[in-house]
PDB file of C-alpha atoms and ligand atoms in Angstrom:
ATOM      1  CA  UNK A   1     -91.328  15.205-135.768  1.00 46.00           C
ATOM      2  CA  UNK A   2     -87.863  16.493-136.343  1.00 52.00           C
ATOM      3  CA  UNK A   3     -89.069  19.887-135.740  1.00 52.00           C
ATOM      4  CA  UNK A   4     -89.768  18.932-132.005  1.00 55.00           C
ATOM      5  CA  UNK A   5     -86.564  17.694-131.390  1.00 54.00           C
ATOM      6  CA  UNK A   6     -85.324  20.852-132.983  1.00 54.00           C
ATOM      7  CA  UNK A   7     -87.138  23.034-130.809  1.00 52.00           C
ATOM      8  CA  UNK A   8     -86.273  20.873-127.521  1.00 59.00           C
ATOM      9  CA  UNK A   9     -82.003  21.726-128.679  1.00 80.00           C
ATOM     10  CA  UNK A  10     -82.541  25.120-128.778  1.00 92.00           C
ATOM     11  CA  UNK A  11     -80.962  26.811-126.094  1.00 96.00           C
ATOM     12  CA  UNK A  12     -82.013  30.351-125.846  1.00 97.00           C
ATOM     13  CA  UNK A  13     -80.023  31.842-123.238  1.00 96.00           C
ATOM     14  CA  UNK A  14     -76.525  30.596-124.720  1.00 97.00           C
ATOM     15  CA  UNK A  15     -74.449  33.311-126.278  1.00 97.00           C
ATOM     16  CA  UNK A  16     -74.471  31.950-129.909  1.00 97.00           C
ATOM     17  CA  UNK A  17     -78.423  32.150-129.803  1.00 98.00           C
ATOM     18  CA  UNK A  18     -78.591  35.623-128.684  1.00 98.00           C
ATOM     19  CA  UNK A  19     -76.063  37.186-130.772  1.00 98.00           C
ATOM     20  CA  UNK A  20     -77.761  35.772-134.029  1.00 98.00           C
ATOM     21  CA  UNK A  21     -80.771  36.840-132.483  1.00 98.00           C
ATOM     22  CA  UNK A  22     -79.626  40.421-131.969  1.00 98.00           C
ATOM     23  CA  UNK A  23     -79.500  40.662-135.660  1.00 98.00           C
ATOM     24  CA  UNK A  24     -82.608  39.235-136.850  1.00 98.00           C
ATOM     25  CA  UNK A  25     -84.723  41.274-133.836  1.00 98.00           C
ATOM     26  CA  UNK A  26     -83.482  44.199-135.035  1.00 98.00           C
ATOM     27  CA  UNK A  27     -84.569  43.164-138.894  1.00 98.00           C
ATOM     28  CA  UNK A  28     -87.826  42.531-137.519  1.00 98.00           C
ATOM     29  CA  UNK A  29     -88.284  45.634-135.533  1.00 98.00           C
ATOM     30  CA  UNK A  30     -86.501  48.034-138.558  1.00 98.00           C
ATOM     31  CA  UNK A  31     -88.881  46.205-140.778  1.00 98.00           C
ATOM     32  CA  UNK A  32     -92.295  46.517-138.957  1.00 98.00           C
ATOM     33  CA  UNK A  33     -90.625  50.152-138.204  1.00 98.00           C
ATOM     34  CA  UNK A  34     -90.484  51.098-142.474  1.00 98.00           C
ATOM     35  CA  UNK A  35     -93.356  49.023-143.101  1.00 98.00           C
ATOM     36  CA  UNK A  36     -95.616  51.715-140.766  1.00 98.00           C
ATOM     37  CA  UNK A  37     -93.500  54.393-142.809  1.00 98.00           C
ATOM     38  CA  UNK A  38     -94.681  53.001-146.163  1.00 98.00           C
ATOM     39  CA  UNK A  39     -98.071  52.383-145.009  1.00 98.00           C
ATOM     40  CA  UNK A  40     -98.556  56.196-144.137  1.00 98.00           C
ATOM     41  CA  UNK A  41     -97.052  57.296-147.062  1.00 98.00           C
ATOM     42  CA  UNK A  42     -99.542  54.993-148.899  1.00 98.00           C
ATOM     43  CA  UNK A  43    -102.425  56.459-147.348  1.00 98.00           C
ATOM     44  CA  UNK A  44    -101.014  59.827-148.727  1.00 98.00           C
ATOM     45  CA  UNK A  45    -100.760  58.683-152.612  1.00 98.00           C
ATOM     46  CA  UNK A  46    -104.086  56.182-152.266  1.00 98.00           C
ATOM     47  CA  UNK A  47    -106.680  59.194-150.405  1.00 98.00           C
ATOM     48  CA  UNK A  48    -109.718  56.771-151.138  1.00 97.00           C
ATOM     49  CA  UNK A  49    -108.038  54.358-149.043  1.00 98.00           C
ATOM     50  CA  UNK A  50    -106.370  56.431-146.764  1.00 98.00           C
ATOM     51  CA  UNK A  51    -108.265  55.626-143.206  1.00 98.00           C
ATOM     52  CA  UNK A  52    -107.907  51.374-144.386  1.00 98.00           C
ATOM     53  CA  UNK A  53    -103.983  52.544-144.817  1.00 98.00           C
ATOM     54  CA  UNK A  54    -103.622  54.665-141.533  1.00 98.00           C
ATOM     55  CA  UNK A  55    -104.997  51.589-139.861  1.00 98.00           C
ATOM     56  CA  UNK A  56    -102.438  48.732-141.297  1.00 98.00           C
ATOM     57  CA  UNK A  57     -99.870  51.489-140.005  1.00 98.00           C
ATOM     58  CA  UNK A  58    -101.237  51.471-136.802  1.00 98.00           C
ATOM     59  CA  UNK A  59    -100.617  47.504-136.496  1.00 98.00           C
ATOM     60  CA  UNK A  60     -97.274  48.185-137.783  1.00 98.00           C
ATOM     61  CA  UNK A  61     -95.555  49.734-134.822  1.00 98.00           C
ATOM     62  CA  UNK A  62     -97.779  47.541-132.466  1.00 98.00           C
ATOM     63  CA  UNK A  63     -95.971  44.745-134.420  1.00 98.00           C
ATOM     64  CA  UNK A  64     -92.452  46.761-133.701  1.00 98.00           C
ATOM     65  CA  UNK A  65     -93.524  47.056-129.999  1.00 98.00           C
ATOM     66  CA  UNK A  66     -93.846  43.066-129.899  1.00 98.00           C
ATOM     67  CA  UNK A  67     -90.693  42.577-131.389  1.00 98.00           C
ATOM     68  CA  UNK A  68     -88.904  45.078-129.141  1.00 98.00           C
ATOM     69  CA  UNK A  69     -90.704  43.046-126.064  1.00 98.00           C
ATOM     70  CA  UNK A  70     -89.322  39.825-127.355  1.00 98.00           C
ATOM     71  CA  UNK A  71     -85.808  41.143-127.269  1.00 98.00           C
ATOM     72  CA  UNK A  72     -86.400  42.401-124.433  1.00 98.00           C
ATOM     73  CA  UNK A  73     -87.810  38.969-122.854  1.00 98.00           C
ATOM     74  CA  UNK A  74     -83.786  37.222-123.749  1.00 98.00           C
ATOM     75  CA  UNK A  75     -82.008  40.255-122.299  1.00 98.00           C
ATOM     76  CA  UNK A  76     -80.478  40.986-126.219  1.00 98.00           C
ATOM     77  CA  UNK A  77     -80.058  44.271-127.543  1.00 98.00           C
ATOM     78  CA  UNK A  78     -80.819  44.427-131.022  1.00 98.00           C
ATOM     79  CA  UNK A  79     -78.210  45.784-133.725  1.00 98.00           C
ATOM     80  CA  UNK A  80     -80.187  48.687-135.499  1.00 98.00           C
ATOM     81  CA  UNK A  81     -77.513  49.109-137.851  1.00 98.00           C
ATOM     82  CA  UNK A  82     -77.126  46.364-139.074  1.00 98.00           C
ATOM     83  CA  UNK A  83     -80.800  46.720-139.709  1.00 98.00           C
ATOM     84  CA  UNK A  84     -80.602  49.762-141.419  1.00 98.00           C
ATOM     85  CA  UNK A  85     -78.131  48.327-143.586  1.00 98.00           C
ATOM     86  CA  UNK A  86     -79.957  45.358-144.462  1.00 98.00           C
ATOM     87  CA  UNK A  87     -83.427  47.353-145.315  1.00 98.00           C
ATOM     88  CA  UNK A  88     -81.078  50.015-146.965  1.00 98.00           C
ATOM     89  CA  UNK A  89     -81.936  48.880-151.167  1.00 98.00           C
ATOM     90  CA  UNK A  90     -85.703  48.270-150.867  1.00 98.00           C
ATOM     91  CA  UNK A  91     -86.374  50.971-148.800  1.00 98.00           C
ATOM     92  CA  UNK A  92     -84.310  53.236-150.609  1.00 98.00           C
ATOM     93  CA  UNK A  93     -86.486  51.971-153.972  1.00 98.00           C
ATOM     94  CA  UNK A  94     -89.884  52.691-152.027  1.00 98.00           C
ATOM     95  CA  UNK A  95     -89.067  56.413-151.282  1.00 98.00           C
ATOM     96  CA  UNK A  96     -87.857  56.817-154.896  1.00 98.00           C
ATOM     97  CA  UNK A  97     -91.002  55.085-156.010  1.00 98.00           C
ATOM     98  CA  UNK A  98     -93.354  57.358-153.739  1.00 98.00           C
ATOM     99  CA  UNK A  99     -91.427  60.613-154.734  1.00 98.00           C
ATOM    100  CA  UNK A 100     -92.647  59.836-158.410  1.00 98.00           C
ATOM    101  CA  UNK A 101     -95.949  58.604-157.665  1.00 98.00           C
ATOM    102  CA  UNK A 102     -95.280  55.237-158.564  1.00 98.00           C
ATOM    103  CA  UNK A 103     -98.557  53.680-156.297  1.00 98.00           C
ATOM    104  CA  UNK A 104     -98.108  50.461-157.861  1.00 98.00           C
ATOM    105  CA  UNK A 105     -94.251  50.010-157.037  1.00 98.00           C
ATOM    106  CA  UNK A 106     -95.068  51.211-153.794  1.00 98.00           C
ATOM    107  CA  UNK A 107     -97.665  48.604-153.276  1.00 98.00           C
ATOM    108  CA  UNK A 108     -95.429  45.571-154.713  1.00 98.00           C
ATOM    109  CA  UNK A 109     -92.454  46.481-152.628  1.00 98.00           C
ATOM    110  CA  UNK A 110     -94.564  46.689-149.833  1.00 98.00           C
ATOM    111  CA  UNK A 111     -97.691  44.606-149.388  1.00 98.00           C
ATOM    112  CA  UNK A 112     -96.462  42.261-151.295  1.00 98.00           C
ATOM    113  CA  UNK A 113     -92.684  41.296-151.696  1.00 98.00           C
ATOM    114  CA  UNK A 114     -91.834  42.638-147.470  1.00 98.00           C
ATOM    115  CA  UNK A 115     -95.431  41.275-146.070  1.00 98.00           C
ATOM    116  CA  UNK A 116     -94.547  37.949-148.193  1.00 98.00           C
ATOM    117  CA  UNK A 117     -90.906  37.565-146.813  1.00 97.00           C
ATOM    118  CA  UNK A 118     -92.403  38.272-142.968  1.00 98.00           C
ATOM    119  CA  UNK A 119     -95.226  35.761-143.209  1.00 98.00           C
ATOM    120  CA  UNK A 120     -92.549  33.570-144.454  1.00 98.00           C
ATOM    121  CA  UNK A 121     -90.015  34.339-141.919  1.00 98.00           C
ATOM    122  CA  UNK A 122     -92.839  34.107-139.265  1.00 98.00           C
ATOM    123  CA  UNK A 123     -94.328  31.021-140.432  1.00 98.00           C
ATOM    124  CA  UNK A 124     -91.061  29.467-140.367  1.00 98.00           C
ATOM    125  CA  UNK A 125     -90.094  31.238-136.954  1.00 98.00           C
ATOM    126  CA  UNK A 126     -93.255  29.742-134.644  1.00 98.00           C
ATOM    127  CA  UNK A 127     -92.573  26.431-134.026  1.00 97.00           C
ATOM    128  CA  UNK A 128     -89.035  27.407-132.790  1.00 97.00           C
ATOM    129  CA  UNK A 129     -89.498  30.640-130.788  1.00 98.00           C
ATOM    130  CA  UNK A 130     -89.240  30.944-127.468  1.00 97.00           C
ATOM    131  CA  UNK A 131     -92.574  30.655-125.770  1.00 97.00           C
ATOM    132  CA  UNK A 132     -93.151  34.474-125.551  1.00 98.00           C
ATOM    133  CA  UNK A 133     -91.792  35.228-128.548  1.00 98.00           C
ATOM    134  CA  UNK A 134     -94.391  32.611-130.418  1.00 98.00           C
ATOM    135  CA  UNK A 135     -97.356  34.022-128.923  1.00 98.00           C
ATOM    136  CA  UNK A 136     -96.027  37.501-130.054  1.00 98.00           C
ATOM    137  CA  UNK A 137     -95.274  36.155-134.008  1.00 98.00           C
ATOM    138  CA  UNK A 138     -98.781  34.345-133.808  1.00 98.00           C
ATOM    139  CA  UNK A 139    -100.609  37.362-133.385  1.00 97.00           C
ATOM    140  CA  UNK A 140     -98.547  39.189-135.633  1.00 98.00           C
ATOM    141  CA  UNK A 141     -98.402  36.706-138.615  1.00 97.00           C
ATOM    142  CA  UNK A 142    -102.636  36.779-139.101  1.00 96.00           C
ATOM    143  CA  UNK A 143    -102.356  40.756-139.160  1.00 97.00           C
ATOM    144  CA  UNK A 144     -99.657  40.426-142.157  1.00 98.00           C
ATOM    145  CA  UNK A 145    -101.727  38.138-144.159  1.00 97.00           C
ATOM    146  CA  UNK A 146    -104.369  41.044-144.258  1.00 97.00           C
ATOM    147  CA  UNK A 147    -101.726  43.657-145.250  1.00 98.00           C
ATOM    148  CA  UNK A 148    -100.599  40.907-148.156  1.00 98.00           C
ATOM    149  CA  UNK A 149    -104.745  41.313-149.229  1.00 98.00           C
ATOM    150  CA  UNK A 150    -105.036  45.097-149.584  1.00 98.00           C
ATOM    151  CA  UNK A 151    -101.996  44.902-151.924  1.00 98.00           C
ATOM    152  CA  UNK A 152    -103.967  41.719-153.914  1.00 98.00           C
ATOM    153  CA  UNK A 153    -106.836  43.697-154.060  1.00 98.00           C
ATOM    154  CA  UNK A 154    -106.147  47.043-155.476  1.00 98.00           C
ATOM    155  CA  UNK A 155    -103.635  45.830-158.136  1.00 98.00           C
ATOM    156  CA  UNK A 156    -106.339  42.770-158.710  1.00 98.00           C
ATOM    157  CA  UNK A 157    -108.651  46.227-159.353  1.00 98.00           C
ATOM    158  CA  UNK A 158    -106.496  47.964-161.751  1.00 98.00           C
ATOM    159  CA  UNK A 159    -104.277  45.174-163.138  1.00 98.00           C
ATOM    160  CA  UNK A 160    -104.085  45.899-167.009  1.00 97.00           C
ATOM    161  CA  UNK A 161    -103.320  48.737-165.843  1.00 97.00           C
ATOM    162  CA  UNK A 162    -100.688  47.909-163.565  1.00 98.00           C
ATOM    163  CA  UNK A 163     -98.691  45.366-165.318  1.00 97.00           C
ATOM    164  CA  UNK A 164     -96.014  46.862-167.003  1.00 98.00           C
ATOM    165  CA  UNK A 165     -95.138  48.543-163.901  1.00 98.00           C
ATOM    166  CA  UNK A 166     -95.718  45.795-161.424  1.00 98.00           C
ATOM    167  CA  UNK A 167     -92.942  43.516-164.184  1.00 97.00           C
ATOM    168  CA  UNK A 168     -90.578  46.728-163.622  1.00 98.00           C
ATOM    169  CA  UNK A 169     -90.808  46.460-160.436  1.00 98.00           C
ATOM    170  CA  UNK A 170     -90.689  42.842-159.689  1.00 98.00           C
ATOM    171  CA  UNK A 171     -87.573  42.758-162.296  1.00 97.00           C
ATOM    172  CA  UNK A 172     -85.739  45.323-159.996  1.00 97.00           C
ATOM    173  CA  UNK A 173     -86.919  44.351-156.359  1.00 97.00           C
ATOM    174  CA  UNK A 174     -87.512  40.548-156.056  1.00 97.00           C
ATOM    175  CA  UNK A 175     -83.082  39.873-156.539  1.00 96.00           C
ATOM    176  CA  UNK A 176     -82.380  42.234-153.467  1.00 97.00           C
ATOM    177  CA  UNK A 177     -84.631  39.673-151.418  1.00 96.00           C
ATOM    178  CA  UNK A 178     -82.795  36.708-152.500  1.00 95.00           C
ATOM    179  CA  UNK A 179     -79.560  38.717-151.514  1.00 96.00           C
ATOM    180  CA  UNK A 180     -81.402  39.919-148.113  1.00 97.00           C
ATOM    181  CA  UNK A 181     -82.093  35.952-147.732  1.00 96.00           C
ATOM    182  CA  UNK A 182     -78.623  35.003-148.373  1.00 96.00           C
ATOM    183  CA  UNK A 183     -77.170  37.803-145.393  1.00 97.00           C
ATOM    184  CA  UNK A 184     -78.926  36.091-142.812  1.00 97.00           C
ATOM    185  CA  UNK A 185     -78.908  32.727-143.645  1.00 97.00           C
ATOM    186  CA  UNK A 186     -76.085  32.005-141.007  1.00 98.00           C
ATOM    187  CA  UNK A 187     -78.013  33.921-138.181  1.00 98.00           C
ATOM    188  CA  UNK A 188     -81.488  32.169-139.507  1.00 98.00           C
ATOM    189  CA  UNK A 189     -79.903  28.466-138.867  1.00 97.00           C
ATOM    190  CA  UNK A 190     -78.725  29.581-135.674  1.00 97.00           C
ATOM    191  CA  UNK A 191     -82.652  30.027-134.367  1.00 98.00           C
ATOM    192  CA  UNK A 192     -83.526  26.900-136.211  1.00 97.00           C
ATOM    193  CA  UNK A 193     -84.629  28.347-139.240  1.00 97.00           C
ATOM    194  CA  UNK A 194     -83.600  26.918-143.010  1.00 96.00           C
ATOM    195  CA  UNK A 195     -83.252  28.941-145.946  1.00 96.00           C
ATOM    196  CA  UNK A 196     -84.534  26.451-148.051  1.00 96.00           C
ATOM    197  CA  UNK A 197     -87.634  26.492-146.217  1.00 96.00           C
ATOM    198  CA  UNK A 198     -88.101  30.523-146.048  1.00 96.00           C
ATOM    199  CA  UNK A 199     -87.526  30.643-150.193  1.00 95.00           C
ATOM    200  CA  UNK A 200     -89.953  28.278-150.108  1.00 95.00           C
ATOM    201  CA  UNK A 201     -92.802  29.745-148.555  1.00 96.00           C
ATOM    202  CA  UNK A 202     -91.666  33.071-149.769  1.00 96.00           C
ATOM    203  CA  UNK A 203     -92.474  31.493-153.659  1.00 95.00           C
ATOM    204  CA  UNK A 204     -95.679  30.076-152.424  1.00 95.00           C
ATOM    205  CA  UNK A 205     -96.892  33.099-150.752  1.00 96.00           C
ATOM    206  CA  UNK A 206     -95.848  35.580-153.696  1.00 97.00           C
ATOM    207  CA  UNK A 207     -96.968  33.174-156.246  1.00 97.00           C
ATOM    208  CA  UNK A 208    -100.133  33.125-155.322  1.00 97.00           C
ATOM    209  CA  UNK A 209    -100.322  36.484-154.578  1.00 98.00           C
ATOM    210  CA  UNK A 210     -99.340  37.066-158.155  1.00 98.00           C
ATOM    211  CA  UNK A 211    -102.072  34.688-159.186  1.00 98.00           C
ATOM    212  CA  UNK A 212    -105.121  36.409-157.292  1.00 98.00           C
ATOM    213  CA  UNK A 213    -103.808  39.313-158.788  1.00 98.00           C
ATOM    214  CA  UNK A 214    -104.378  38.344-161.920  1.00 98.00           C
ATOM    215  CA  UNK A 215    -101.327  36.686-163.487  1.00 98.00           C
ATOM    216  CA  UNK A 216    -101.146  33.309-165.782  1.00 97.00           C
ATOM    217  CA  UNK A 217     -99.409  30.535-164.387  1.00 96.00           C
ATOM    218  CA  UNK A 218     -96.678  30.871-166.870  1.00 96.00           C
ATOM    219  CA  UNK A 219     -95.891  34.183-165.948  1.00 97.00           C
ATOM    220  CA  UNK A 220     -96.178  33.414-161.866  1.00 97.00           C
ATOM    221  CA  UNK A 221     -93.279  30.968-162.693  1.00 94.00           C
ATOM    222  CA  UNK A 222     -91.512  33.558-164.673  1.00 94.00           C
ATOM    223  CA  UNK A 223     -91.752  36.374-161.892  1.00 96.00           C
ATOM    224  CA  UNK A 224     -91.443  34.701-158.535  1.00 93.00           C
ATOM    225  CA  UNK A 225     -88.019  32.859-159.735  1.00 88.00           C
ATOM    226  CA  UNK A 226     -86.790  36.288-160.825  1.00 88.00           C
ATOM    227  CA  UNK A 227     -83.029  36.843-160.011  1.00 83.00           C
ATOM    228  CA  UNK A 228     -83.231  33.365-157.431  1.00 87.00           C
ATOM    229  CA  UNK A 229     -80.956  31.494-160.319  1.00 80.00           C
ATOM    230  CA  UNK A 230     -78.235  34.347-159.715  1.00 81.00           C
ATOM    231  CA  UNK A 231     -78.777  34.350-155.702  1.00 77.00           C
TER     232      UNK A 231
HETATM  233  C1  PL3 B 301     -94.206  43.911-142.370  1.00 73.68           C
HETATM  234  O1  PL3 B 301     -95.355  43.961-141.664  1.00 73.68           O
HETATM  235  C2  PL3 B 301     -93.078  43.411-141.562  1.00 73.68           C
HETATM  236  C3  PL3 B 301     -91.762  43.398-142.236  1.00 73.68           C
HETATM  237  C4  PL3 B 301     -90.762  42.556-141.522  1.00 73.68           C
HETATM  238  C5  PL3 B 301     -89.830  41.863-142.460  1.00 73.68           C
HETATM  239  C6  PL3 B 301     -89.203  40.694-141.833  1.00 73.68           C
HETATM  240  C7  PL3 B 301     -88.223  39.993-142.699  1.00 73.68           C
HETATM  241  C8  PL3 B 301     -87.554  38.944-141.903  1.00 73.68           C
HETATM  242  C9  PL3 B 301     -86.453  38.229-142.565  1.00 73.68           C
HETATM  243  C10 PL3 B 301     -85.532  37.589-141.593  1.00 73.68           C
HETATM  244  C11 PL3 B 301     -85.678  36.118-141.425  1.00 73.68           C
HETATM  245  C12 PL3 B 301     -85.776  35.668-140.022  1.00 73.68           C
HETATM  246  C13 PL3 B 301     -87.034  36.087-139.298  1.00 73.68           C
HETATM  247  C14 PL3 B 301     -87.188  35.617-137.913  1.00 73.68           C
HETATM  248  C15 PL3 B 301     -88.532  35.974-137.330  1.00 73.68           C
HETATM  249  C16 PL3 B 301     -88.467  36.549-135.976  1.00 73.68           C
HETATM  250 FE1  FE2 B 302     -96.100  43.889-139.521  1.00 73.68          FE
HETATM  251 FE1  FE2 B 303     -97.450  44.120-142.464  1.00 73.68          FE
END
């Protein structure tokens, strides 16, 4: 199994690993950070769901705290800005979204295009993490796949009307992740992770999230390629 061998070349002490992995930690940690954000501002706009909302927010910053341990556990210091930076488009599109009451932006952006790209990134992250680290993303990756189904659900419950916006919003937010895939591509390789491999279970994940949902085959295709061509 070539991902064996992978895992038995990866030296995570040497200064290569831990400066790529200063970067993606702090992607991690920012993004489990916004994604608690998001999810209390959700329980604002969505009161009939509020105390299911405040609760996904809760695991949120116990996923941060897990992230910040496993940083921690290689002595690296992760590079917030950079962070910042990196989150800077969707999360800028969220609060714009949730300062017009757009609920169903708000949901795509988050529960399903940023839970789909972690449970990628995670899936793809386990059987190369450190020890620690794996037990941490383990925990965290079943958590995620319930945050993905509250998003499923509630625009499976209103999807006529939902999708006009949910094509708006797919049309403007899915490119940024192929451009957020393509920054750390270089720093993803580094801890043994391919970018072929995290589009693809990005596209499986959001595909069929877009199919429970309610959407034709025809137009899964159509949506979850959105903007990759140009990437
Ligand atoms: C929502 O619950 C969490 C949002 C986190 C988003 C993570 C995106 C990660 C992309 C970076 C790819 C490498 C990940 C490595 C995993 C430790
Ligand atoms: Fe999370
Ligand atoms: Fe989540």
């Amino acid at each position: 199994m070539p991902q064996l061998e992978a895992t038995a070349a990866i030296d995570f002490h040497s200064e290569t690993y831990k400066d790529a992995y200063s970067r993606i930690n702090a992607i991690v940690i920012e993004g489990e950070q916004e994604a608690n954000e998001n999810y209390l501002k959700l329980a604002e706009l969505l009161p009939e769901s509020k105390d299911q909302l405040l609760s996904l927010a809760k695991m949120e910053s116990r996923h941060k705290k897990g992230f910040e341990a496993c940083g921690r556990n290689l002595s690296v210091t992760p590079d917030m800005e950079f962070a910042r930076q990196f989150f800077f488009q969707l999360h800028k599109n969220f609060q714009d979204a949730a300062a017009q009451n757009k609920v169903v932006t708000c949901l795509l952006i988050q529960s399903l295009i940023i839970e789909c790209f972690a449970i990628a990134a995670y899936n793809i992250y386990i059987p190369v993490a450190d020890d620690f680290a794996r037990k941490i993303t383990e925990g965290v990756v079943k958590d995620e796949y319930s945050h993905l189904n509250f998003g499923e659900e509630w625009l499976k419950a209103n999807f006529e009307a939902s999708r006009e916006e949910l094509e708006a919003a797919n049309r403007q937010n899915l490119p940024i992740v192929w451009q957020m895939l393509n920054q750390v591509e270089a720093d993803a390789r580094v801890l043994g992770m391919e970018k072929e491999a995290l589009v693809e279970d990005f596209m499986i994940q959001y595909g069929e999230a877009l199919s429970n949902i309610g959407f034709s085959n025809r137009d899964v295709m159509r949506l979850s390629a959105m903007g990759l061509a140009a990437a």
